[in-house]
């Protein structure tokens, strides 16, 4: 029998139309979207279903939207297939904002509180660095050691001034994302060409996530968790920052604050879930990015993703 881990996608998986088929087909999905709309006092679901895309990709909208989609899929699995995450999985995890979706799924936060926290997180991240001053780039065919070497070389500008350029995501499978000051990231892309990296490319993001430039956003989240602390989850998560099993609410809050500026250690998170006994990874929400990464990180495990009614029907046969 497969042993399941439930995983939840992060930023970059969003697309106009996300969740629309679910809302048409299932009352359980409509209830999640309505709760998020009511909590945030905005028609986020309409933005998800219809766009425009330039508004959906704003961080303050993308983050709660991806969470809403993931939790809608989970609620449909529960309502239509009797899937109880408590009995069907041993651990949960999410990539960046997806960690909040995972924590909501395992009872650490309500849907409403998760939506509020992610809205605040998105606003704070966008405000932390003036538009145009930060950037991120993907290094394809690089491991962490190579990425760290490239970042070290790219730190100093031509005048000898130190700038921020740091590993942001260790996604595994030869994919590392770096983040920091735009000019430093552009230098890192050029340096990569001399290091045998298969491809280095700037990413279309609105801020330099998961680097030290995000410190003001981390402070904002620390204040937020004083007002809305996590509860004890009924199932452990594997956290982005520690790449280890976590259940203590105070530690989870601390790790979520640190996550804003720290590297997302996704490769190690997957390995940790395998070490815990997971043999099957179930991705809930938009896209199939994480299940694709799992195939490269843990090729002996199975992975499946569900976002649409048809995919949910197929997944119910797996579960």
Coordinates of C-alpha atoms in Angstrom, one line a residue:
X1 CA 0.0 0.0 0.0
X2 CA 1.4 3.5 -0.9
X3 CA 2.1 5.8 2.0
X4 CA 1.0 9.3 1.1
X5 CA 2.4 12.8 1.6
X6 CA 0.2 15.7 0.7
X7 CA 2.0 18.7 -0.9
X8 CA 0.8 22.2 -1.8
X9 CA 2.1 24.4 -4.6
X10 CA 3.6 27.9 -4.4
X11 CA 3.8 31.0 -6.4
X12 CA 4.3 30.5 -10.2
X13 CA 1.6 27.9 -10.4
X14 CA -1.3 30.4 -10.8
X15 CA -3.2 30.9 -14.1
X16 CA -6.3 32.7 -15.1
X17 CA -9.2 30.2 -14.9
X18 CA -7.8 28.4 -11.8
X19 CA -10.6 26.9 -9.8
X20 CA -13.4 27.8 -12.2
X21 CA -14.3 24.2 -13.1
X22 CA -14.2 23.2 -9.4
X23 CA -16.6 26.0 -8.5
X24 CA -19.1 25.0 -11.3
X25 CA -19.0 21.4 -10.3
X26 CA -18.8 21.3 -6.5
X27 CA -20.5 23.1 -3.7
X28 CA -17.6 22.3 -1.4
X29 CA -15.3 24.3 -3.6
X30 CA -17.7 27.2 -3.9
X31 CA -17.9 27.4 -0.1
X32 CA -14.1 27.7 0.2
X33 CA -13.9 30.4 -2.5
X34 CA -16.8 32.3 -0.9
X35 CA -15.2 32.1 2.5
X36 CA -12.0 33.6 1.2
X37 CA -13.8 36.3 -0.7
X38 CA -15.8 37.3 2.4
X39 CA -12.7 37.2 4.6
X40 CA -10.7 39.4 2.3
X41 CA -13.7 41.6 1.3
X42 CA -12.7 41.2 -2.4
X43 CA -13.9 39.1 -5.3
X44 CA -10.8 37.1 -5.4
X45 CA -12.6 34.1 -6.9
X46 CA -13.7 36.3 -9.9
X47 CA -10.1 37.4 -10.4
X48 CA -9.0 33.7 -10.3
X49 CA -11.7 32.6 -12.7
X50 CA -11.7 35.5 -15.2
X51 CA -8.5 37.6 -14.6
X52 CA -7.1 39.9 -15.7
X53 CA -3.8 38.1 -15.4
X54 CA -1.8 41.3 -14.5
X55 CA -3.9 41.6 -11.3
X56 CA -3.8 37.9 -10.5
X57 CA 0.0 37.8 -10.5
X58 CA 0.2 40.6 -7.9
X59 CA 1.7 38.8 -4.9
X60 CA -1.0 40.0 -2.5
X61 CA -3.6 38.3 -4.8
X62 CA -1.6 35.2 -6.0
X63 CA -0.8 34.0 -2.5
X64 CA -4.4 33.7 -1.1
X65 CA -5.6 32.6 -4.5
X66 CA -3.3 29.6 -4.7
X67 CA -4.2 28.6 -1.1
X68 CA -7.9 28.9 -1.9
X69 CA -7.6 26.6 -4.9
X70 CA -5.6 24.0 -2.9
X71 CA -8.0 24.0 0.0
X72 CA -11.0 23.8 -2.5
X73 CA -9.5 20.7 -4.0
X74 CA -9.0 19.1 -0.6
X75 CA -12.5 19.9 0.5
X76 CA -13.9 18.3 -2.7
X77 CA -11.8 15.2 -2.1
X78 CA -13.3 15.1 1.4
X79 CA -16.9 15.7 0.4
X80 CA -17.0 13.7 -2.8
X81 CA -14.6 10.8 -2.0
X82 CA -14.6 10.6 1.7
X83 CA -10.9 11.3 1.7
X84 CA -9.7 12.0 5.3
X85 CA -6.3 13.5 5.2
X86 CA -5.7 12.2 8.8
X87 CA -6.0 8.6 7.7
X88 CA -4.7 8.9 4.1
X89 CA -1.4 10.7 4.7
X90 CA 1.5 10.7 7.2
X91 CA 2.8 14.2 6.5
X92 CA 2.2 17.4 4.6
X93 CA 4.4 20.1 3.1
X94 CA 4.1 23.1 0.8
X95 CA 6.5 25.2 -1.3
X96 CA 6.8 28.8 0.2
X97 CA 3.2 30.1 0.5
X98 CA 2.1 26.5 0.0
X99 CA 3.4 25.8 3.5
X100 CA 0.5 27.9 4.7
X101 CA -1.9 25.8 2.6
X102 CA -0.4 22.7 4.2
X103 CA -0.8 24.1 7.7
X104 CA -4.4 24.9 7.0
X105 CA -5.0 21.4 5.6
X106 CA -3.7 19.9 8.9
X107 CA -5.6 22.2 11.2
X108 CA -3.0 24.7 12.3
X109 CA -4.9 27.6 10.8
X110 CA -8.5 28.1 9.6
X111 CA -9.2 29.0 6.0
X112 CA -10.1 32.5 6.9
X113 CA -7.0 33.1 9.0
X114 CA -4.8 31.5 6.3
X115 CA -6.3 33.9 3.7
X116 CA -5.7 36.9 6.0
X117 CA -2.1 35.9 6.8
X118 CA -1.3 35.3 3.1
X119 CA -2.8 38.6 2.0
X120 CA -0.7 40.4 4.6
X121 CA 2.4 38.4 3.6
X122 CA 1.9 39.3 0.0
X123 CA 1.5 43.0 0.7
X124 CA 4.5 43.1 3.0
X125 CA 6.7 41.2 0.5
X126 CA 5.8 43.6 -2.2
X127 CA 6.5 46.7 0.0
X128 CA 9.8 45.4 1.3
X129 CA 11.7 46.2 -1.9
X130 CA 10.9 49.1 -4.3
X131 CA 9.6 47.9 -7.7
X132 CA 12.4 47.2 -10.1
X133 CA 15.2 47.0 -7.5
X134 CA 15.0 43.3 -6.9
X135 CA 15.0 40.2 -9.2
X136 CA 15.1 36.4 -9.2
X137 CA 16.7 34.0 -11.6
X138 CA 16.6 30.2 -12.2
X139 CA 19.8 28.3 -12.6
X140 CA 19.0 25.2 -14.5
X141 CA 21.6 22.4 -14.3
X142 CA 23.1 23.8 -11.1
X143 CA 23.3 22.3 -7.6
X144 CA 23.4 24.3 -4.4
X145 CA 27.2 24.3 -4.1
X146 CA 27.4 25.8 -7.6
X147 CA 24.7 28.3 -6.9
X148 CA 26.4 29.5 -3.7
X149 CA 29.7 29.9 -5.6
X150 CA 28.0 32.0 -8.3
X151 CA 26.2 34.1 -5.7
X152 CA 29.5 34.8 -3.9
X153 CA 31.1 36.0 -7.1
X154 CA 28.2 38.2 -8.0
X155 CA 28.0 40.0 -4.7
X156 CA 30.3 42.9 -5.4
X157 CA 29.4 45.5 -7.9
X158 CA 32.0 47.2 -10.2
X159 CA 32.6 49.8 -7.5
X160 CA 33.3 47.2 -4.9
X161 CA 30.0 47.7 -3.1
X162 CA 28.3 44.6 -1.7
X163 CA 24.9 43.7 -2.9
X164 CA 22.4 40.9 -2.0
X165 CA 22.4 37.7 -4.2
X166 CA 21.4 34.5 -2.3
X167 CA 19.9 31.1 -3.0
X168 CA 16.2 31.3 -2.7
X169 CA 14.9 27.9 -3.7
X170 CA 16.7 24.6 -3.8
X171 CA 14.1 22.8 -5.9
X172 CA 16.1 19.7 -6.7
X173 CA 16.7 18.1 -10.0
X174 CA 19.4 20.6 -10.9
X175 CA 17.2 23.6 -10.4
X176 CA 18.2 26.4 -8.0
X177 CA 16.6 29.8 -7.9
X178 CA 18.5 32.9 -6.7
X179 CA 17.2 36.2 -5.4
X180 CA 18.5 39.7 -4.5
X181 CA 19.3 43.1 -5.9
X182 CA 18.6 43.2 -9.7
X183 CA 22.1 44.2 -10.8
X184 CA 23.6 41.4 -8.7
X185 CA 21.2 38.9 -10.1
X186 CA 22.0 40.0 -13.6
X187 CA 25.7 39.6 -12.8
X188 CA 25.0 36.1 -11.5
X189 CA 23.3 35.2 -14.7
X190 CA 26.3 36.3 -16.7
X191 CA 28.7 34.5 -14.4
X192 CA 26.6 31.3 -14.8
X193 CA 27.5 31.2 -18.5
X194 CA 31.1 30.7 -17.6
X195 CA 30.4 28.0 -15.0
X196 CA 28.9 25.3 -17.3
X197 CA 25.4 26.0 -16.0
X198 CA 22.9 24.7 -18.7
X199 CA 20.7 27.8 -18.5
X200 CA 20.3 30.8 -16.4
X201 CA 17.3 33.1 -16.8
X202 CA 15.6 36.0 -15.0
X203 CA 12.1 35.1 -13.7
X204 CA 9.0 37.3 -14.2
X205 CA 8.4 38.0 -10.5
X206 CA 7.4 41.2 -8.7
X207 CA 9.8 41.0 -5.8
X208 CA 13.0 39.2 -4.7
X209 CA 11.5 36.5 -2.5
X210 CA 13.3 34.4 0.1
X211 CA 16.4 36.6 0.5
X212 CA 17.6 39.0 3.2
X213 CA 16.0 42.0 1.4
X214 CA 12.6 40.6 2.6
X215 CA 13.5 41.4 6.3
X216 CA 10.7 44.0 6.7
X217 CA 8.2 41.4 5.5
X218 CA 9.5 38.9 8.1
X219 CA 9.0 41.5 10.8
X220 CA 5.4 42.0 9.6
X221 CA 4.7 38.3 9.8
X222 CA 6.2 38.1 13.3
X223 CA 3.7 40.7 14.4
X224 CA 0.9 38.8 12.6
X225 CA 1.6 35.5 14.4
X226 CA 1.3 37.3 17.7
X227 CA -2.3 38.0 16.8
X228 CA -3.0 34.8 14.9
X229 CA -0.7 32.0 16.3
X230 CA -0.9 28.5 14.7
X231 CA -2.6 25.7 16.6
X232 CA -1.1 22.3 17.0
X233 CA -1.5 20.4 13.7
X234 CA -3.1 17.0 13.8
X235 CA -0.4 15.8 11.4
X236 CA 3.2 16.9 11.1
X237 CA 4.5 19.1 8.3
X238 CA 8.0 19.2 6.9
X239 CA 9.0 22.9 7.0
X240 CA 10.8 24.8 4.3
X241 CA 13.4 26.2 6.6
X242 CA 14.3 23.2 8.7
X243 CA 13.5 20.4 6.1
X244 CA 12.4 18.4 9.1
X245 CA 9.2 17.2 10.7
X246 CA 7.5 19.9 12.8
X247 CA 4.5 19.9 15.1
X248 CA 5.2 22.5 17.8
X249 CA 3.1 25.6 17.2
X250 CA 5.6 28.1 18.6
X251 CA 8.4 26.6 16.5
X252 CA 6.1 26.6 13.4
X253 CA 5.4 30.3 13.8
X254 CA 9.2 31.0 14.2
X255 CA 10.0 29.0 11.1
X256 CA 7.3 30.8 9.1
X257 CA 8.9 34.1 10.0
X258 CA 12.3 32.9 9.0
X259 CA 10.9 31.4 5.8
X260 CA 10.3 34.9 4.4
X261 CA 14.1 35.5 4.1
X262 CA 15.4 32.0 4.1
X263 CA 16.1 29.4 1.3
X264 CA 13.2 27.1 0.5
X265 CA 14.9 23.7 0.9
X266 CA 12.4 21.8 -1.2
X267 CA 14.9 19.1 -2.3
X268 CA 15.7 18.3 1.3
X269 CA 12.0 18.5 2.3
X270 CA 11.1 15.8 -0.2
X271 CA 14.0 13.6 1.0
X272 CA 12.8 14.1 4.6
X273 CA 9.3 13.0 3.7
X274 CA 10.7 9.9 2.0
X275 CA 12.7 9.2 5.2
X276 CA 9.5 9.5 7.2
X277 CA 8.1 6.7 5.0
X278 CA 6.3 8.5 2.2
X279 CA 6.2 6.6 -1.1
X280 CA 3.5 8.6 -2.8
X281 CA 3.2 12.4 -3.2
X282 CA -0.3 14.0 -3.8
X283 CA -0.2 17.6 -5.0
X284 CA -3.4 19.5 -4.4
X285 CA -4.0 22.8 -6.3
X286 CA -2.9 24.7 -9.4
X287 CA -0.4 23.1 -11.7
X288 CA 1.9 20.1 -11.5
X289 CA 5.2 21.8 -10.6
X290 CA 5.8 20.0 -7.3
X291 CA 4.9 16.6 -8.5
X292 CA 7.3 17.1 -11.4
X293 CA 10.1 18.0 -9.0
X294 CA 9.3 14.9 -6.9
X295 CA 9.9 12.7 -9.9
X296 CA 13.4 14.1 -10.2
X297 CA 14.2 14.2 -6.5
X298 CA 12.6 10.8 -5.5
X299 CA 12.3 8.8 -8.7
X300 CA 11.3 5.6 -6.8
X301 CA 8.2 7.3 -5.4
X302 CA 4.9 8.0 -7.3
X303 CA 3.4 11.4 -7.6
X304 CA 0.0 12.7 -8.8
X305 CA -1.6 16.2 -9.0
X306 CA -5.2 17.3 -8.8
X307 CA -6.6 20.6 -9.9
X308 CA -9.7 20.0 -12.0
X309 CA -12.8 17.8 -11.6
X310 CA -11.4 15.2 -14.0
X311 CA -8.1 15.1 -12.1
X312 CA -9.9 14.7 -8.8
X313 CA -11.9 11.8 -10.2
X314 CA -8.7 10.1 -11.3
X315 CA -7.0 10.9 -7.9
X316 CA -9.9 9.3 -6.0
X317 CA -8.9 6.0 -7.6
X318 CA -5.4 6.5 -6.4
X319 CA -6.5 7.3 -2.8

